[in-house]
Amino acid sequence: MAETPQGQGHETLSNLLQESRRFPPPADLAAHANATADTYTAAEADRLGFWEDQARRLTWGRPWDTVLEWNPPFAKWFTGGTLNAAVNCLDRHVDAGRGDRVAYYWEGEPGDTRTITYAQLKDQVCQASNALLELGVTKGDRVAIYMPMIPETVVAMLACTRIGAVHMVVFGGFSADALGTRIDDSEAKVVVTADGGYRRGKASSLKPAVDEAVASRPTVEHVLVVRRTGQDVDWTDGRDVWWHEVVDRQSTEHAAEAHDAEHPLYIMYTSGTTAKPKGILHTTGGYLTQVAYTHWAVFDLKPETDIFWTAADIGWVTGHSYIVYGPLCNGATSVMYEGTPDTPHKGRFWEIVEKYRVSIAYMAPTAIRTFMKWGEDIPAGFDMSSLRVLGSVGEPINPEAYMWYRKNIGGDRTPIVDTWWQTETGAIMVSPLPGVTEGKPGAAMRPVPGIVADVVDEEAKPVPNGGGGFIVVREPWPSMLRGIWGDPERYKDTYWSRFEGLYFPGDGAKRDEDGDIWLLGRVDDVMLVSGHNISTTEVESALVSHSKIAEAAVVGASDPVTGQGIVAFVILRGEAGDGGDGLVKELRDHVSASLGPIAKPRQVMVVPELPKTRSGKIMRRLLRDVAENRQLGDVTTLTDSSVMDVIAAKLPEAK
Ligand code: ATP
Ligand code: MG
């Protein structure tokens, strides 16, 4: 991010892509929408009052005295107020007579299922809270959670928050080493894990990685192990305890204390796509306010009737905010799926939509592009008429991927909300509102009500319509990170030093002629070609708009003539076969015709896979290493590190 800026300091981002397709909200949705055009006006007239209204969605032990205390860059929201996150997610729904409502329809990868009501989830969370207390966890302690996508993961998170412990979820796909360094940094006292989980049709173990990570870390007092797969596990007596032995025998009663609004809720490490992982700290009152509000407004959630599904991992912030906290605060019914989209067949996601009558689905562009690669015949085999809103998160969505998603998944009727946010922002910041906004393929459009974001140039001046630059946030927001765990200086340097008084997320953006915002990828990924800053996103979108291409990754490789040359890695669509002769020339010409000759790739290579992180982001720095014939950098946070061998093996023939 800001730590390794590249391609900066010359001129602002060129604005190359043109897109004229428009999708007004469906009339019926607009007529009953939760958020309307007036919502923006109300939030602009009294921003803090607006957030106070949103905070009233929650149940408070004691109301706040002050909405916002702002000592830049340190914010405190709703100070003096107290609340308990687990009570807001569970008890208050049960107390209001909604205990029988389903909180989760859980679907295991092998096809086993569990239906869990709010009342049942509350009982399990109380039992787990009592178990954590018995294991010596007290308020403020950190608990690492290294789990598959099973209901106990949510139970463990909420049990921590109930007793005031701070959870730190580590993606189950990460190595022992990644888990270990996060345990060190957060000084976690207990690790909650499972024997394993199901991935790609087989039991994939987790406990051995915990054993390895904890062996050299005596500060971890206990490892609490859920039995999921029944795999053999090594056991350290005294340290390791089975969930079913310790949790199941506990009382389902636990009197929850209301914690300070600013009490730490969780730490989540960023994935390190661009720099060393940072322990992002979120606190209670402001975070819950903004996740509950955005979940309600951006997805137009109707808790009595909608079935909501975030198809993401809980080990990514999207899972925290939109599988756990947002949906549960709003009393929603969610689907939770354990496994991969191609197990046991490539229609698994759509089968789940059909089976549970999912009405709102939220996923990453990387998944959408994978489905494009597999072909449109697959979703066509399922009844997805229940869907009414679709969401996208994690990367800019290429206009062609948006169109594919809308047509093949949304039946050409559902609005698509392209939600821009980060681990650091805690909740959605820039997004269309499905009942208000006329959608544009590829644009995140406008800051959500109550958020003041802008696009500025090098000198922090707002860019005019049609201009490109950097996205910034001008005013503190309720779910903003409260810092980097243990490193206040790095917090200031990373986010607050690039532009005086403005939060700098590290992403490039442009404003179109209507003033709407388009995200253009990370500033670190911006290429500098013959004196022009060109965004990788725009070149990738141009490639994906070619009928034979499903996915593309573009990097700038050093070039003696132009400074950097554009190198593209592309994956073909299922329908395209091997692409045919002359494909490379066809693609280079296609980009040149769409964006102008300056954006014409120097090289195009057809590859079977791309290196990705847990949230499906392409690790362009590794592709840059390949393109510049360098030794590969750190690959520990890739979901599948063998991908790089496959790409390297393809290279000689592709050049
Ligand atoms: P690290 O910073 O260590 O690489 P991470 O950034 O992968 O971790 P996230 O916080 O999930 O983890 O990613 C946030 C980033 O994802 C944003 O800064 C932006 O670059 C990108 N992003 C997320 N949603 C969108 C979107 N709708 N449009 C464009 N970019 C998006
Ligand atoms: Mg990031």
mmCIF file of C-alpha atoms and ligand atoms in Angstrom, residues 1 269-278 280 316-318 362 365 392-397 417-425 430 442 444 495 505-508 518-523 537 613-615 617, ligand 1:
data_model
loop_
_atom_site.group_PDB
_atom_site.id
_atom_site.type_symbol
_atom_site.label_atom_id
_atom_site.label_comp_id
_atom_site.label_asym_id
_atom_site.label_seq_id
_atom_site.Cartn_x
_atom_site.Cartn_y
_atom_site.Cartn_z
ATOM 1 C CA MET A 1 0.000 0.000 0.000
ATOM 2 C CA TYR A 269 -4.824 -9.349 9.713
ATOM 3 C CA THR A 270 -4.792 -8.034 6.153
ATOM 4 C CA SER A 271 -3.683 -10.590 3.638
ATOM 5 C CA GLY A 272 -0.386 -8.998 2.765
ATOM 6 C CA THR A 273 -1.015 -8.682 -0.948
ATOM 7 C CA THR A 274 1.147 -5.613 -0.940
ATOM 8 C CA ALA A 275 2.970 -5.421 2.391
ATOM 9 C CA LYS A 276 3.560 -7.231 5.707
ATOM 10 C CA PRO A 277 0.185 -8.184 7.214
ATOM 11 C CA LYS A 278 -1.271 -5.565 9.529
ATOM 12 C CA ILE A 280 -6.435 -4.257 11.968
ATOM 13 C CA TRP A 316 -11.769 -12.668 5.350
ATOM 14 C CA VAL A 317 -13.322 -9.430 6.640
ATOM 15 C CA THR A 318 -16.282 -9.892 4.280
ATOM 16 C CA TYR A 362 -22.786 -11.582 -2.363
ATOM 17 C CA PRO A 365 -15.428 -10.936 -8.969
ATOM 18 C CA SER A 392 -19.764 -7.946 -5.577
ATOM 19 C CA VAL A 393 -16.735 -7.317 -3.355
ATOM 20 C CA GLY A 394 -12.979 -7.676 -3.227
ATOM 21 C CA GLU A 395 -11.753 -6.223 -6.487
ATOM 22 C CA PRO A 396 -13.057 -3.935 -9.173
ATOM 23 C CA ILE A 397 -15.649 -5.914 -11.129
ATOM 24 C CA VAL A 417 -24.243 -3.639 -5.913
ATOM 25 C CA ASP A 418 -20.496 -3.290 -6.423
ATOM 26 C CA THR A 419 -19.351 -2.599 -2.873
ATOM 27 C CA TRP A 420 -15.986 -0.981 -2.276
ATOM 28 C CA TRP A 421 -14.459 -1.292 1.181
ATOM 29 C CA GLN A 422 -11.501 -2.801 3.015
ATOM 30 C CA THR A 423 -10.575 -4.711 6.154
ATOM 31 C CA GLU A 424 -9.651 -1.297 7.505
ATOM 32 C CA THR A 425 -12.995 0.338 6.789
ATOM 33 C CA VAL A 430 -18.912 3.135 -1.642
ATOM 34 C CA GLY A 442 -17.920 -1.661 -13.234
ATOM 35 C CA ALA A 444 -19.021 1.449 -7.305
ATOM 36 C CA TYR A 495 -3.163 5.624 6.152
ATOM 37 C CA PRO A 505 -6.889 3.557 1.402
ATOM 38 C CA GLY A 506 -4.222 2.983 -1.253
ATOM 39 C CA ASP A 507 -6.562 2.556 -4.215
ATOM 40 C CA GLY A 508 -6.689 4.423 -7.501
ATOM 41 C CA TRP A 518 -14.905 3.869 -10.374
ATOM 42 C CA LEU A 519 -12.220 1.996 -8.453
ATOM 43 C CA LEU A 520 -9.100 1.241 -10.455
ATOM 44 C CA GLY A 521 -7.108 -1.124 -8.245
ATOM 45 C CA ARG A 522 -4.249 -0.522 -5.881
ATOM 46 C CA VAL A 523 -1.896 2.347 -6.358
ATOM 47 C CA THR A 537 -7.847 -2.819 -13.856
ATOM 48 C CA THR A 613 -5.102 -14.725 -2.028
ATOM 49 C CA ARG A 614 -7.835 -15.999 0.291
ATOM 50 C CA SER A 615 -10.167 -13.263 -0.882
ATOM 51 C CA LYS A 617 -7.257 -11.100 -5.203
HETATM 52 P P1 ATP B 1 -3.711 -6.433 1.984
HETATM 53 O O1 ATP B 1 -3.962 -4.971 2.118
HETATM 54 O O2 ATP B 1 -2.735 -6.941 2.952
HETATM 55 O O3 ATP B 1 -3.375 -6.783 0.595
HETATM 56 P P2 ATP B 1 -6.329 -7.089 1.446
HETATM 57 O O4 ATP B 1 -6.311 -5.686 0.972
HETATM 58 O O5 ATP B 1 -6.259 -8.219 0.499
HETATM 59 O O6 ATP B 1 -5.089 -7.186 2.341
HETATM 60 P P3 ATP B 1 -9.047 -6.478 1.928
HETATM 61 O O7 ATP B 1 -9.075 -5.488 3.007
HETATM 62 O O8 ATP B 1 -10.123 -7.452 1.851
HETATM 63 O O9 ATP B 1 -7.709 -7.301 2.134
HETATM 64 O O10 ATP B 1 -9.025 -5.751 0.533
HETATM 65 C C1 ATP B 1 -9.402 -4.423 0.362
HETATM 66 C C2 ATP B 1 -9.011 -3.996 -1.021
HETATM 67 O O11 ATP B 1 -9.746 -4.744 -1.993
HETATM 68 C C3 ATP B 1 -9.356 -2.571 -1.328
HETATM 69 O O12 ATP B 1 -8.343 -1.695 -0.876
HETATM 70 C C4 ATP B 1 -9.449 -2.600 -2.848
HETATM 71 O O13 ATP B 1 -8.162 -2.566 -3.436
HETATM 72 C C5 ATP B 1 -10.057 -3.940 -3.119
HETATM 73 N N1 ATP B 1 -11.514 -3.869 -3.256
HETATM 74 C C6 ATP B 1 -12.439 -4.366 -2.413
HETATM 75 N N2 ATP B 1 -13.692 -4.185 -2.897
HETATM 76 C C7 ATP B 1 -13.560 -3.557 -4.073
HETATM 77 C C8 ATP B 1 -14.486 -3.088 -5.071
HETATM 78 N N3 ATP B 1 -15.792 -3.256 -4.965
HETATM 79 N N4 ATP B 1 -13.974 -2.453 -6.139
HETATM 80 C C9 ATP B 1 -12.650 -2.279 -6.277
HETATM 81 N N5 ATP B 1 -11.736 -2.716 -5.390
HETATM 82 C C10 ATP B 1 -12.171 -3.344 -4.297
#
